[in-house]
Structures are given as C-alpha cells and as structure tokens.
XYZ file of C-alpha atoms in Angstrom:
740
model
C 45.317 0.230 -22.945
C 42.176 -1.215 -21.354
C 41.988 -4.118 -23.879
C 45.352 -5.095 -23.675
C 44.667 -5.296 -19.298
C 41.834 -6.847 -20.213
C 43.573 -9.547 -22.397
C 46.331 -9.940 -20.008
C 43.790 -10.782 -17.469
C 42.262 -13.300 -18.893
C 45.255 -14.830 -20.039
C 46.187 -14.986 -16.337
C 43.155 -16.543 -15.591
C 43.826 -19.378 -18.251
C 47.585 -19.734 -17.287
C 47.829 -18.910 -13.831
C 51.022 -18.834 -12.094
C 52.588 -21.758 -10.658
C 49.694 -23.943 -11.994
C 50.913 -26.370 -14.281
C 51.670 -28.858 -11.155
C 48.057 -27.957 -9.781
C 45.445 -30.474 -9.963
C 41.755 -29.259 -10.342
C 40.758 -31.868 -7.658
C 43.147 -30.537 -4.912
C 46.175 -32.931 -5.239
C 49.304 -31.773 -3.138
C 51.745 -29.542 -5.460
C 54.839 -31.418 -5.981
C 58.217 -29.593 -5.658
C 57.949 -26.943 -8.005
C 61.427 -25.421 -9.306
C 60.189 -21.822 -10.136
C 58.839 -20.862 -6.957
C 60.662 -18.935 -4.472
C 58.394 -17.370 -1.872
C 55.849 -14.473 -2.622
C 55.629 -13.617 -6.390
C 56.662 -9.891 -6.841
C 56.399 -9.713 -10.613
C 52.546 -9.704 -10.975
C 49.640 -8.089 -12.515
C 46.334 -6.685 -11.911
C 43.503 -9.454 -11.118
C 39.827 -8.746 -11.310
C 39.788 -6.055 -13.247
C 36.393 -6.235 -14.305
C 35.372 -6.062 -10.828
C 37.502 -3.460 -10.010
C 36.047 -1.440 -12.742
C 32.730 -2.224 -11.399
C 33.800 -1.158 -7.980
C 35.136 2.036 -8.754
C 31.995 2.991 -10.968
C 29.859 1.772 -7.618
C 31.952 4.332 -5.984
C 31.501 7.175 -8.316
C 27.366 6.513 -8.284
C 27.558 6.630 -4.434
C 28.983 10.143 -4.569
C 26.409 11.316 -6.762
C 24.043 9.426 -4.872
C 25.324 11.196 -1.823
C 25.027 14.855 -3.769
C 21.625 14.453 -4.802
C 20.523 13.517 -1.491
C 22.488 16.711 -0.189
C 20.438 19.002 -2.570
C 17.265 17.650 -2.044
C 17.632 16.701 1.864
C 17.282 19.263 5.021
C 18.698 17.352 8.024
C 17.029 20.055 9.971
C 13.567 18.071 9.571
C 15.396 15.521 11.551
C 16.912 18.000 14.121
C 14.280 20.627 14.704
C 10.732 19.882 15.357
C 8.223 21.238 13.149
C 4.744 22.911 13.887
C 1.277 22.592 12.185
C 2.566 25.048 9.428
C 5.645 23.132 8.360
C 7.877 25.748 10.056
C 10.813 24.625 12.120
C 11.114 25.321 15.851
C 14.255 27.142 16.565
C 15.332 27.779 13.096
C 17.421 30.821 12.675
C 16.646 33.785 10.579
C 13.121 32.598 10.656
C 9.874 33.966 13.356
C 10.547 30.835 15.235
C 14.416 31.634 15.990
C 13.752 31.981 19.665
C 11.147 29.449 19.761
C 12.400 26.412 19.519
C 10.048 24.301 21.627
C 6.865 22.776 20.178
C 3.666 22.777 22.207
C 0.150 21.146 21.765
C -2.996 23.023 22.022
C -4.701 19.614 23.558
C -2.528 16.989 24.597
C -5.140 14.389 25.715
C -6.070 14.301 21.904
C -2.581 12.525 22.067
C -2.638 8.810 22.001
C 0.852 8.131 23.077
C 4.621 9.538 23.068
C 5.462 7.594 19.623
C 2.623 9.955 18.062
C 3.773 13.065 19.732
C 7.220 12.601 18.352
C 6.230 11.875 14.691
C 3.767 14.780 14.670
C 0.514 12.912 14.152
C -1.359 14.231 17.025
C -4.535 15.719 15.865
C -4.583 18.931 17.552
C -2.553 22.017 16.845
C 1.092 22.267 17.381
C 2.776 25.804 17.852
C 6.463 26.855 18.269
C 6.821 28.486 21.947
C 10.212 29.677 23.354
C 9.081 28.106 27.063
C 6.600 25.279 28.109
C 3.480 26.512 30.466
C 4.592 26.643 34.494
C 0.730 26.609 35.530
C -2.596 25.083 35.030
C -5.053 27.268 33.297
C -7.987 27.631 30.732
C -9.132 29.923 28.429
C -12.212 30.729 30.177
C -10.671 31.590 33.530
C -8.224 33.923 31.382
C -10.960 35.720 29.627
C -12.595 36.395 33.078
C -9.318 37.545 34.733
C -8.530 39.607 32.020
C -11.100 42.009 32.793
C -9.716 42.865 36.120
C -5.779 42.100 35.301
C -4.265 42.354 31.917
C -1.277 40.346 32.457
C -3.057 37.109 32.316
C -3.714 37.511 28.687
C -0.128 38.862 28.265
C 0.986 35.261 29.535
C -1.557 33.155 27.779
C -1.377 34.540 24.120
C 2.143 33.047 24.028
C 0.825 29.925 23.643
C -1.955 30.852 21.277
C -1.600 31.219 17.152
C 0.773 33.909 15.909
C -1.096 37.155 15.177
C -3.967 36.434 17.580
C -4.733 38.962 20.035
C -8.578 39.389 20.605
C -9.214 37.891 24.024
C -12.737 39.245 23.902
C -13.542 36.683 21.219
C -16.067 34.303 22.456
C -14.869 31.268 24.030
C -16.803 28.920 21.628
C -15.461 30.357 18.385
C -12.110 30.684 19.792
C -11.960 26.847 20.648
C -13.796 26.030 17.190
C -10.973 27.769 15.335
C -8.541 26.691 17.854
C -7.077 30.226 18.094
C -5.779 29.461 21.619
C -5.538 26.055 23.784
C -8.764 25.407 26.262
C -6.245 24.862 28.792
C -2.437 24.750 29.751
C -0.919 22.705 32.237
C 2.626 22.913 33.592
C 5.247 21.184 31.565
C 8.793 21.156 30.948
C 10.803 20.122 27.640
C 11.892 16.979 26.611
C 13.078 16.145 22.878
C 12.500 19.895 22.424
C 8.517 19.356 23.138
C 6.508 20.279 25.988
C 5.194 17.549 28.129
C 2.945 17.310 31.684
C 5.599 17.914 34.710
C 4.790 14.778 36.329
C 5.960 14.545 39.874
C 5.083 11.276 42.383
C 4.424 12.166 46.000
C 3.768 9.501 48.390
C 3.114 7.260 45.485
C 0.473 9.505 44.164
C 1.072 11.134 40.548
C 0.731 14.829 40.735
C 1.415 17.870 37.970
C 2.238 21.130 40.109
C 1.076 19.219 43.607
C -2.292 18.514 42.022
C -4.010 15.294 41.102
C -7.142 17.296 39.433
C -7.374 20.048 36.676
C -10.217 21.730 34.549
C -9.920 21.047 30.676
C -11.435 23.986 29.505
C -14.587 22.742 28.626
C -16.185 22.648 31.949
C -14.928 19.372 32.959
C -12.850 18.174 35.846
C -9.974 15.692 34.697
C -7.617 13.466 36.669
C -3.780 13.802 36.336
C -4.021 9.885 35.345
C -5.944 11.364 31.693
C -2.483 13.321 30.861
C -0.541 10.176 32.044
C -2.405 8.116 29.825
C -2.057 10.703 26.865
C 1.751 10.479 27.479
C 2.380 7.177 28.565
C 6.031 6.417 28.826
C 6.829 10.097 29.034
C 8.025 9.660 33.129
C 10.265 6.731 32.613
C 11.766 8.838 29.688
C 12.254 11.732 31.746
C 14.253 9.443 34.160
C 16.004 8.319 31.766
C 17.270 11.792 30.673
C 18.406 12.430 34.317
C 20.326 9.309 34.521
C 21.823 10.310 30.836
C 22.549 13.872 32.460
C 24.436 12.252 35.607
C 26.318 9.761 33.087
C 27.507 12.542 30.921
C 28.758 13.914 34.625
C 30.225 11.288 35.318
C 32.116 11.116 31.809
C 33.413 14.746 32.164
C 34.700 14.303 35.641
C 36.783 10.948 34.812
C 37.344 11.215 31.195
C 41.245 11.586 31.877
C 41.317 8.447 34.236
C 39.359 6.448 31.858
C 42.020 7.412 28.921
C 44.843 6.234 31.315
C 43.015 3.057 32.131
C 42.851 2.339 27.903
C 46.559 3.334 27.759
C 46.984 0.567 29.978
C 45.405 -2.116 28.194
C 46.805 -0.759 25.185
C 50.260 -1.449 27.044
C 49.715 -4.615 28.423
C 48.276 -6.078 25.044
C 51.181 -5.200 23.269
C 53.239 -6.952 26.094
C 51.253 -10.086 26.001
C 51.422 -10.691 22.456
C 55.172 -10.332 22.252
C 55.645 -12.345 25.596
C 53.525 -15.238 23.485
C 56.759 -16.547 22.091
C 57.868 -17.854 25.782
C 54.553 -18.297 27.125
C 52.003 -19.713 24.595
C 52.977 -23.274 25.421
C 52.855 -22.755 28.966
C 49.535 -20.939 29.176
C 48.212 -23.673 26.849
C 49.152 -26.776 28.903
C 48.629 -25.315 32.248
C 45.126 -24.477 31.070
C 44.601 -28.487 29.625
C 46.077 -29.845 32.718
C 43.667 -27.723 34.946
C 40.947 -29.022 32.967
C 41.732 -32.857 33.402
C 42.717 -32.388 36.867
C 39.197 -30.933 37.362
C 37.238 -33.282 35.421
C 39.058 -36.137 37.250
C 38.255 -34.324 40.447
C 34.368 -34.672 39.030
C 34.801 -38.128 38.696
C 36.019 -38.885 42.115
C 33.302 -36.781 43.669
C 30.508 -38.505 41.314
C 31.825 -41.897 42.631
C 31.822 -41.037 46.130
C 28.353 -39.532 45.992
C 27.463 -42.796 44.211
C 29.139 -45.227 46.951
C 27.416 -43.265 49.537
C 24.011 -43.072 48.125
C 23.858 -46.953 47.198
C 23.263 -48.235 50.446
C 20.716 -45.890 51.432
C 16.803 -46.531 51.174
C 14.879 -45.006 48.164
C 18.276 -43.756 46.296
C 17.938 -46.873 44.007
C 14.999 -45.292 42.462
C 15.347 -44.841 38.629
C 15.149 -41.423 37.132
C 11.961 -42.665 34.702
C 10.128 -43.651 37.913
C 9.950 -40.127 39.324
C 9.026 -38.598 36.153
C 9.850 -34.649 35.616
C 10.497 -32.543 38.509
C 11.054 -28.624 39.000
C 12.880 -28.933 41.728
C 16.606 -30.266 40.676
C 17.389 -31.347 44.266
C 15.245 -34.289 44.075
C 17.570 -35.839 41.288
C 20.449 -35.065 43.341
C 19.361 -37.802 45.891
C 19.291 -40.754 43.374
C 22.879 -42.688 42.864
C 21.671 -43.201 39.051
C 22.326 -39.378 38.795
C 25.532 -39.605 40.170
C 26.311 -42.608 38.134
C 25.386 -40.590 34.507
C 27.496 -37.814 35.873
C 30.332 -40.207 36.603
C 30.262 -41.746 33.448
C 29.686 -38.760 31.070
C 32.698 -36.773 32.808
C 34.781 -40.341 32.461
C 34.044 -40.184 28.666
C 34.856 -36.603 28.634
C 38.544 -37.353 30.341
C 38.912 -40.215 28.006
C 38.307 -38.167 24.722
C 40.490 -35.156 25.991
C 43.312 -37.577 26.754
C 43.080 -39.382 23.530
C 43.016 -36.262 21.697
C 45.797 -34.865 23.228
C 47.801 -38.443 22.509
C 46.752 -38.731 18.934
C 46.909 -35.110 18.151
C 50.413 -33.737 20.220
C 52.616 -33.108 17.168
C 49.633 -31.281 15.524
C 49.164 -29.013 19.271
C 53.010 -28.825 19.377
C 52.857 -27.460 15.935
C 50.166 -24.822 16.450
C 51.708 -23.605 19.697
C 55.153 -23.379 17.613
C 53.412 -21.260 15.211
C 51.890 -19.019 17.918
C 55.541 -18.613 19.226
C 56.255 -17.681 15.492
C 53.925 -15.111 15.253
C 55.230 -13.442 18.541
C 58.196 -13.296 16.799
C 57.177 -11.974 13.344
C 55.249 -9.158 15.278
C 58.404 -8.338 17.042
C 59.792 -7.884 13.834
C 57.304 -5.927 12.413
C 56.104 -3.912 14.997
C 54.294 -1.252 12.364
C 51.004 -4.303 11.978
C 50.131 -3.225 15.395
C 49.201 0.090 14.561
C 47.312 -0.702 10.812
C 44.241 -1.257 12.694
C 43.781 2.636 13.368
C 44.029 2.783 9.489
C 41.303 0.424 9.542
C 39.458 2.315 12.041
C 39.476 5.473 10.705
C 38.327 4.106 6.936
C 35.646 2.400 8.736
C 34.929 5.824 10.639
C 34.438 7.606 7.132
C 32.163 4.818 5.550
C 29.961 4.951 8.557
C 29.782 8.723 8.593
C 29.149 9.019 4.919
C 26.374 6.450 5.075
C 24.728 7.886 7.880
C 24.942 11.134 6.159
C 23.051 9.991 3.028
C 20.793 8.260 4.994
C 20.012 11.521 7.267
C 19.568 13.384 3.753
C 17.693 10.828 2.327
C 15.257 10.642 4.948
C 14.783 14.214 4.763
C 14.269 14.709 1.706
C 10.855 16.157 0.412
C 8.555 19.092 0.583
C 6.205 19.007 3.694
C 2.555 16.916 3.306
C -0.187 18.267 5.022
C -3.166 15.819 6.198
C -6.582 16.482 7.573
C -6.762 15.744 11.386
C -9.863 15.319 12.823
C -10.960 14.257 16.171
C -14.234 12.930 14.683
C -14.012 8.919 13.936
C -16.563 8.884 11.455
C -15.023 11.584 9.386
C -14.011 10.249 5.959
C -11.305 13.019 5.124
C -9.088 11.786 7.894
C -5.337 11.740 6.555
C -6.072 12.873 3.278
C -3.715 15.523 1.834
C -4.903 19.196 2.222
C -3.614 22.633 1.110
C -3.458 24.812 4.223
C -4.355 27.865 2.418
C -7.500 26.934 0.839
C -8.196 24.525 3.734
C -10.688 27.179 5.377
C -12.619 27.483 2.245
C -13.218 23.640 1.719
C -16.200 21.628 2.650
C -13.729 19.640 5.165
C -14.146 21.878 7.623
C -18.181 22.100 7.642
C -18.664 18.258 7.280
C -15.992 17.626 9.806
C -16.349 20.526 12.319
C -12.866 20.986 14.271
C -10.682 19.245 11.776
C -7.275 20.741 10.742
C -4.920 20.778 7.888
C -1.725 19.713 10.339
C 1.624 19.136 8.634
C 2.193 15.505 8.619
C 5.747 14.545 7.118
C 8.324 15.306 4.128
C 7.872 13.582 1.039
C 6.482 13.737 -2.495
C 5.101 12.520 -5.782
C 8.073 12.746 -8.026
C 10.351 9.846 -9.556
C 12.837 10.524 -6.764
C 10.692 10.761 -3.967
C 8.708 7.551 -5.080
C 11.942 5.534 -5.302
C 13.323 6.856 -1.694
C 13.350 3.701 -0.416
C 15.142 2.049 -3.031
C 17.798 4.487 -2.644
C 18.147 3.718 1.049
C 18.621 0.114 0.014
C 21.509 0.947 -2.294
C 23.023 2.905 0.032
C 22.698 0.254 2.789
C 24.240 -2.425 0.294
C 26.981 0.269 -0.909
C 28.088 0.768 2.882
C 28.419 -2.926 3.418
C 30.385 -3.649 0.353
C 32.811 -0.439 1.353
C 33.010 -1.421 4.910
C 33.930 -5.222 3.834
C 36.173 -4.164 1.272
C 38.139 -2.020 4.050
C 38.434 -4.889 6.453
C 39.607 -6.972 3.288
C 42.360 -4.598 2.698
C 43.512 -4.666 5.838
C 43.457 -8.737 5.894
C 45.440 -8.681 2.510
C 47.888 -6.048 3.934
C 49.061 -7.729 6.881
C 49.216 -10.928 5.317
C 51.435 -9.556 2.748
C 53.974 -8.090 5.507
C 53.750 -11.684 7.759
C 54.140 -13.624 4.254
C 57.794 -11.818 3.704
C 58.612 -12.342 7.056
C 58.242 -16.120 6.336
C 59.486 -16.564 2.999
C 62.711 -14.581 4.304
C 65.739 -17.530 4.662
C 67.569 -15.496 7.278
C 65.384 -13.895 9.580
C 65.092 -10.668 10.208
C 68.114 -9.953 8.052
C 66.249 -11.027 5.092
C 62.780 -9.484 5.436
C 62.415 -6.732 2.906
C 62.311 -2.802 4.148
C 59.286 -1.449 4.918
C 57.416 -4.434 4.341
C 53.734 -2.907 5.628
C 54.171 -0.391 3.334
C 55.118 -2.362 0.680
C 52.318 -4.811 1.336
C 49.472 -2.046 1.096
C 50.642 -0.630 -1.952
C 50.809 -4.234 -3.771
C 47.077 -4.656 -2.617
C 45.793 -1.233 -3.785
C 47.660 -1.240 -7.127
C 46.992 -4.884 -8.213
C 44.508 -6.735 -6.153
C 41.695 -3.823 -5.681
C 39.055 -5.856 -7.937
C 39.921 -9.067 -6.038
C 39.463 -7.506 -2.860
C 36.438 -6.114 -3.983
C 34.978 -8.939 -5.845
C 35.317 -11.192 -2.137
C 34.003 -8.091 -0.375
C 30.865 -8.361 -2.692
C 29.872 -11.590 -2.421
C 30.053 -11.406 1.369
C 28.337 -7.786 1.389
C 25.237 -9.690 -0.524
C 24.717 -12.465 1.969
C 24.947 -9.747 4.686
C 22.661 -7.709 2.539
C 20.094 -10.924 2.674
C 20.277 -11.290 6.521
C 19.560 -7.825 6.791
C 16.258 -7.927 5.131
C 15.394 -11.312 6.608
C 15.739 -10.004 10.367
C 13.441 -7.008 9.064
C 11.102 -9.438 7.872
C 11.027 -11.364 11.395
C 10.451 -8.278 13.090
C 7.697 -7.418 10.944
C 6.193 -10.975 11.109
C 6.545 -11.673 14.866
C 2.788 -10.866 15.460
C 1.987 -13.134 12.725
C 0.557 -16.398 13.834
C 1.474 -18.717 10.689
C 3.768 -21.317 12.029
C 5.049 -22.611 8.867
C 6.332 -19.081 7.757
C 7.879 -18.292 10.874
C 9.803 -21.809 10.724
C 10.996 -21.051 6.837
C 11.996 -17.749 7.804
C 14.394 -19.231 10.904
C 15.842 -21.632 8.381
C 16.709 -18.849 6.286
C 18.143 -17.045 8.801
C 19.888 -19.924 10.224
C 21.437 -21.025 6.631
C 22.395 -17.403 5.501
C 23.878 -16.942 9.045
C 26.246 -20.002 8.478
C 26.829 -19.088 4.933
C 28.110 -15.461 5.721
C 31.179 -17.096 8.425
C 32.001 -19.281 5.715
C 32.611 -16.988 3.251
C 34.110 -14.751 5.665
C 36.655 -17.928 6.593
C 37.147 -18.285 3.139
C 37.686 -14.703 2.095
C 40.121 -14.384 4.896
C 42.451 -17.577 3.767
C 41.805 -16.229 -0.374
C 43.238 -12.760 0.667
C 46.314 -14.616 1.953
C 46.765 -16.578 -1.316
C 46.687 -13.759 -3.086
C 48.924 -11.897 -1.127
C 51.845 -14.380 -1.522
C 51.116 -15.385 -5.293
C 48.920 -12.487 -6.903
C 46.366 -14.457 -8.553
C 42.594 -13.481 -8.892
C 40.078 -14.142 -6.116
C 38.567 -17.266 -7.289
C 41.974 -19.151 -8.064
C 43.394 -17.786 -4.873
C 39.763 -19.175 -2.672
C 40.318 -22.325 -4.872
C 43.901 -22.895 -3.892
C 43.392 -21.985 -0.448
C 40.288 -24.486 0.228
C 41.998 -27.406 -1.425
C 45.371 -26.523 0.478
C 43.163 -26.482 3.882
C 41.206 -29.443 3.379
C 44.410 -31.640 2.460
C 45.410 -30.220 6.134
C 42.058 -30.277 7.743
C 43.082 -31.896 11.113
C 46.264 -29.206 11.438
C 43.140 -26.695 10.607
C 40.869 -27.460 13.189
C 43.630 -28.015 15.927
C 45.605 -24.543 15.139
C 42.396 -22.791 15.009
C 40.938 -23.892 18.376
C 44.297 -23.485 19.988
C 44.276 -19.899 18.660
C 40.782 -19.129 19.537
C 41.759 -20.409 23.155
C 44.287 -18.337 23.548
C 43.281 -15.276 22.429
C 39.959 -15.281 23.900
C 41.985 -16.064 27.263
C 44.429 -13.468 26.750
C 41.438 -10.864 25.828
C 39.839 -11.946 29.218
C 42.890 -11.575 31.268
C 44.164 -8.229 29.726
C 40.044 -6.358 30.718
C 39.551 -8.594 33.564
C 42.770 -7.198 35.184
C 42.526 -3.826 33.865
C 39.054 -3.747 35.139
C 40.196 -5.186 38.632
C 42.812 -1.908 38.580
C 39.749 0.125 37.437
C 37.249 -1.203 40.464
C 39.918 -0.358 43.138
C 40.411 3.136 41.452
C 37.078 4.565 41.324
C 36.084 2.911 44.607
C 38.741 4.713 46.496
C 40.307 1.218 47.540
C 43.696 2.512 46.591
C 44.743 4.421 49.384
C 48.286 6.423 47.666
C 45.870 7.888 44.747
C 42.674 7.910 46.952
C 42.487 11.802 46.974
C 42.654 11.907 42.913
C 39.415 9.828 42.479
C 36.952 12.268 41.442
C 33.422 12.528 42.431
C 31.222 10.342 40.488
C 27.244 9.743 40.752
C 27.429 6.279 39.252
C 31.294 4.575 39.692
C 30.008 1.699 37.086
C 30.249 3.980 34.284
C 33.909 4.606 34.015
C 34.560 1.099 35.270
C 32.371 -0.317 32.510
C 34.143 1.888 29.784
C 37.213 0.674 30.762
C 36.665 -2.947 30.680
C 34.733 -2.541 27.290
C 37.174 -0.160 26.002
C 40.139 -2.457 27.107
C 38.627 -5.603 25.569
C 38.146 -3.933 22.320
C 41.520 -2.733 22.241
C 42.852 -6.403 22.992
C 40.556 -7.475 20.484
C 41.843 -4.886 17.414
C 45.710 -6.489 18.985
C 44.748 -9.954 18.838
C 43.098 -9.609 15.217
C 46.691 -8.651 13.678
C 48.061 -11.493 15.863
C 45.324 -14.070 14.536
C 46.023 -12.951 10.905
C 49.503 -13.431 11.484
C 49.037 -17.028 12.573
C 47.050 -17.560 10.126
C 49.149 -16.500 7.096
C 52.311 -18.104 9.000
C 50.016 -21.591 9.060
C 49.156 -21.275 5.139
C 52.731 -20.253 4.291
C 53.948 -23.048 6.292
C 51.770 -25.704 4.545
C 53.102 -24.124 0.850
C 56.849 -24.606 2.799
C 55.804 -28.563 3.282
C 54.256 -29.068 -0.109
C 56.684 -27.333 -2.002
C 60.159 -27.603 -0.479
C 62.121 -30.464 0.385
C 64.960 -29.354 2.659
C 67.716 -29.175 -0.133
C 70.027 -26.731 -0.916
C 67.996 -25.779 -3.933
C 64.717 -25.794 -2.332
C 65.350 -25.015 1.287
C 62.515 -25.272 4.060
C 61.699 -21.230 5.417
C 59.990 -22.652 8.405
C 61.708 -22.186 11.999
C 63.883 -24.278 13.397
C 61.315 -24.996 15.985
C 59.143 -26.652 13.396
C 61.381 -28.121 11.535
C 62.775 -30.027 14.643
C 58.931 -30.802 15.454
C 58.658 -32.240 12.155
C 62.390 -34.107 11.923
C 62.690 -31.876 8.842
C 66.406 -30.394 8.092
C 68.043 -28.099 5.704
C 70.882 -29.681 3.728
C 73.799 -27.311 3.675
C 75.747 -26.632 0.655
C 78.900 -27.993 1.815
C 77.345 -31.166 2.879
C 76.150 -31.632 -0.999
C 79.266 -31.443 -2.279
C 81.041 -33.630 0.108
C 78.962 -36.137 -1.064
C 79.424 -35.541 -4.458
C 83.228 -36.304 -3.929
C 82.142 -39.207 -2.086
C 80.274 -40.613 -5.052
C 83.013 -39.765 -7.245
C 86.188 -41.244 -5.327
C 84.997 -44.988 -6.190
C 84.610 -44.127 -9.971
C 88.034 -43.048 -9.660
C 89.287 -45.544 -8.476
C 88.095 -48.341 -11.100
C-alpha cells in the first residue's frame, strides 16, 4: 500500500495537474479547458516528508517521556541546601523549612552567585529568616544567663548540633553555626538582608554597623556589596505585588474592554466593503495636502530669508553644528526642504496617475474580502484553534526543556575561601570529604552542592537534546501556522470560485478545507514549515553567538556575524512570503509544495506591480485599522480608569497604578485586532491569487466565464457572455448561408 502511494506521488510530480500548458520559465497559462476552479479529486502530496514528520513527532514524544523519567522540576522550583536536599519539599525533614539561609553572606560576591548556589559558604533550609543582629560569641555569653538565646540561634545551625558550650573557634572551623546573623527577609525563597534607606542612609534594622562574629565591626555597605542589586529586586517585587492587586481588582473591566475591541474589529472588517476606498483616498488626499502645505511653507521661509544678511551662507560653509536651529536660519536649508517635498509630491501624484487602475483593483479586492468574510463568518474564529494548538506546542516545549534542565544527580564541588586552594571547584563526595586531605590542605573548605548533572551518555548530550527540542518546537509552531493559512485559503478559494455567490458556495467550507489540508497535504505543509524552521533555528544560533561575542574586540568577526544575521533575516521573511502563497496554491490545485511554490512565484512575478500595490494598500489599511481600534478602545479605557466618565464613576475599582489595566487593554486590543486582520489579510491574498488565475485561465465565454466580482470586471472592462447571446450570434451567422 505504501509503495502504491509513493508511486502515485512520484507520478504526480512528473505529471502534475494542469501542467501541460505550464511553461518552466513561468510564461502565462493559456486557456485550459480542463480547469474548473479548485481541484476536488486530489491525492496525497509530499508523502515522504509526511512520514518523516510523523516519525519526528513520535520521537519528540519519546524525548519528552525520557526527560520526564530523568528530570525533576523540583530542582528548579525549590532551592537546595549544601547537602542536596530540597527546601520545603513535603515528606522530608525540610517540609516546614522552605527558605534557604546562608551562613556567611559576606562571602558571596553577587546575587547571581547566590541564586545559582555557588556561594562558598554553608547553606541550610530554615523555616524563617533571622529578625535580629546576633553573633555566636554574644549568644554563648548570654546563654549562661538565659537559655532562650540558644533556642533562637540554634535554628540557624546545622541539624543535630546542640552543643552551645563547644569552643567558638571549633564551631566556626567546622561551620556548625554561623558566626553572625543579620535581620533578613525572604526573596526568591532565600534570606537576604533587610535593607532600608532612611534619609539617604542605608540601614539594616536601623543600624549602619554590625559585628561579624570574628571580632570586627563591619558596615552595612559591606552587606550591600555582597548582595548587590537585591534592593532593587525587592523594590521590583513590591511593585509586582501592587500590579497583581490591580489585575485582581480590574480583571472584569479589562475583559469588557477586550470584548469591545473584538466587536469593533469584527464591525470594522465587515464595513470595509463600504469604507475601504473612502479611507484610502482620504488618507492619500490628506498626505498630498500636507506635503503641498509643506512646500508652500518652505517657499515662504525661503523667500523671507533670501533678503536678510548672512542667510545666503551655504551649509558647507558653516559645517556640522549640533544645534539644528542654526541651519533653519539659512535660505539654502529651506530650498533643499522645498525641492525634496516637491519631488515627493510629484512621485506620489505620478504613481497614483499611472497605477490608479491597480489601486482600484486593490481596493476592490479589499471590499471583496470583506464580503467573503461576511459569507464565511466561521473563519474569524479559526485563530482560536491556532492559538490553542500553539499554546499546546509552547507548553510541551517548556515542560520538556525544564525536565531536561533538571535531569541528573546532585553534583558536589569543593568550595574554599582561600584563593590558592588547588581543589576549588573539583567534584567531591560529602560523605567522605571530612576524611580527605582537602580539609587539611585547604582549612575551612566545604563539600557543597553545586548543580545537577552526570557523566552518563544521556547527561553528556543534554545540550544537544535541548537543541533538538528547540528545532522540533519551531517545526511544530510553523506547521500549525501553515495549517491555519492553508485552511483559510481553501475556504476563501471556495468562495471565489463560486460563480453565483453565495448560492454556489459549498456547505461548511472551513471544515472541508481543514479536512483536505490534513488528509492530503500534511506532508507539503510540514515541508514548508521545516524549511522556515531551519532558517529560524540558524538565526537563533547567530543571536546566541552575537550575545556571547559582545565583549569581543575582533571587528571582522562582529561584522561577519552582523552580515549573516541580516541575510538570514531577509531569507526568513522571503520564505514566509513564498510559503504563504504556496499554501494558497496547494489549497486550490492540490499539488506538492515545490510545484505550488514555483507556480505561485511565477504567477506573482508576471504581476509584480499588482502584487506591490495590493501588498502596500492592504498593509496600510490594516495597520490603520489596528491603530484606530487599539487607540479608540485605549482612549475609552483611559477615561474609565481615571474616573472621567461621570455615569460609571463609582464602578471604577481603586488602583495603585491606573496604567496597568490601561496598557493591558491597549495591548490586548491590538493583538485581538491583529488576529482578526490576519484572517482578513489571508482572505485578500487568496482572492488576489485566484483573481490572477481567473484572468489567465478564463476568457469570459459561456464555457469559461470569469469568476471575479462584477466590480473587478468593470474595472478591467471584462464581461461574461451569456449563453443566449451566443445562440443569437450563431443564428445570425447561419442566416446568410441559408439565403445562398
């Protein structure tokens, strides 16, 4: 069975449908008597790529399963102490100790070292952070009078240590207890000093100095240097809490704003059939008037300055000046402005004169796209399916990446405060470390948990597996987008190729197109998605290399990397453009990806001016629509959240920052409009390609009528001949013959 499918697939490539009139060099298609719109009897395309795609998906599931078996997300969620035990993990002695405490935070260089657990000091899980200054020496002295001092201090000592009479030197040598504790508060489940700025002075518990437990008085500034950046992070946390409170109190109104933007987007698309031309010509007329006013103003400034002294100095005479106002005092500056604006005005007018018919076609296609969406309203909600599939891909990729990152066993390394210790950062065994020579050669060194890893084959190739995870993720994301584009293209193509609209539109066009795309063209969609994914993958690697080489001084390397990034950016956008049009051709003809991409490319090249005009007109109107929708909803949200609407003033929730829900509504409105307009753009692109095919393959006769709308036929002076007219012409031709 598989051999038969592969054989039929090869025959499709060698003898694709409707190619006997195609020219390899892309010459126009002549009238093809076998063409009747979209092909319904189609076969599977790019079967080999489909098989590979299915195998890769199965392998991706296996990768996720293996990562799930070896990984442990708790290693990412929970902090880990010096013994490799999770803080706050249920069912362990640390179940009620969810915070990590550092014996001597002064030995830590910066917060990144702390978070990565690479600080050369003992780390323990505690139930709460210290709330006072204390040293072990002071505790031992006060313990003789009040045992409560030891009861409080011992919760920050190693588990099982209960000998407050042990000499201080031995306690600090064995790191049984910290030499000091400082008032702290938890951040990222770790104890950091509780910094407070009072009158411009940094303090901890209203103190600027403290004892370090080694007989020295230290400044709070030393703590700040050891935990550099934590103060700003704590402030950011407070801001984050307030933002969360604003979301909690305003989510209902944010949702209402997003629903309003959805309704406005829908109404805007449906009204484009009436307003597309008006919007476009109003803006173009406004631009012409604005540029004309600029020309007049520049001439007025030029004529005013021409007679004044020192205004005839040229720009080259005064050279470069940081104050731009100096140039505005020269008549030559306004002359250059006037000439530049005049050239721009002339270009705009000339382009409109010579391309007016193409602009009219573009506007007619925009109006027709609005009608098509009005007939197939279900297409507006297809982005929800795409969103759910993308969310599934992202979630699976993220979970797999976390499990891969948390794979492995606990790895311990020697941590020493001595700069000349040769055993620093070497792996060690915490159970036998006390009997080794390291403690003698490097006094005070510790065998501390460092990270999770291993020496097995699986652990050595974790990075490669992460790269595979990323590549397959990109493939699945691009396949999901391709599936949506092909589905929408098939639905809108069925609208265009219906001779009588909407009577001849087949039932459930969106569902039928979705079924055809999955059943016959999974391989073609996967092929196009794979090409795009490889380019995106290379771009990500180049971005990573650029990030790593930011400090490099090799100018040639940076220049070469910049050129590669630019080239692959251009290549990615070109492939996206070609894939989009190839999927449209696949939805119409049912050919394989390469043949469809070739046909789409040559079809567009034969109509390159129409493509350029339609692309720019569509982009302009859709961008204008996004700005109008997000701006109008944003203005409404601003008046609401700032209590400037008297009718519903009492309903406005109390907020810490009114800009939080405001920006959310504006951004959400823009994204909703973007989702709706993506469907509309796909509709216009599909109708455009169908329109070009209609012009090349049909002649308006009774057997080959034009399928385009009457407005498009009127612009092109095309007409469909009726069967009655054809019969009358035949009779007229026959009458002279009968007389003779």
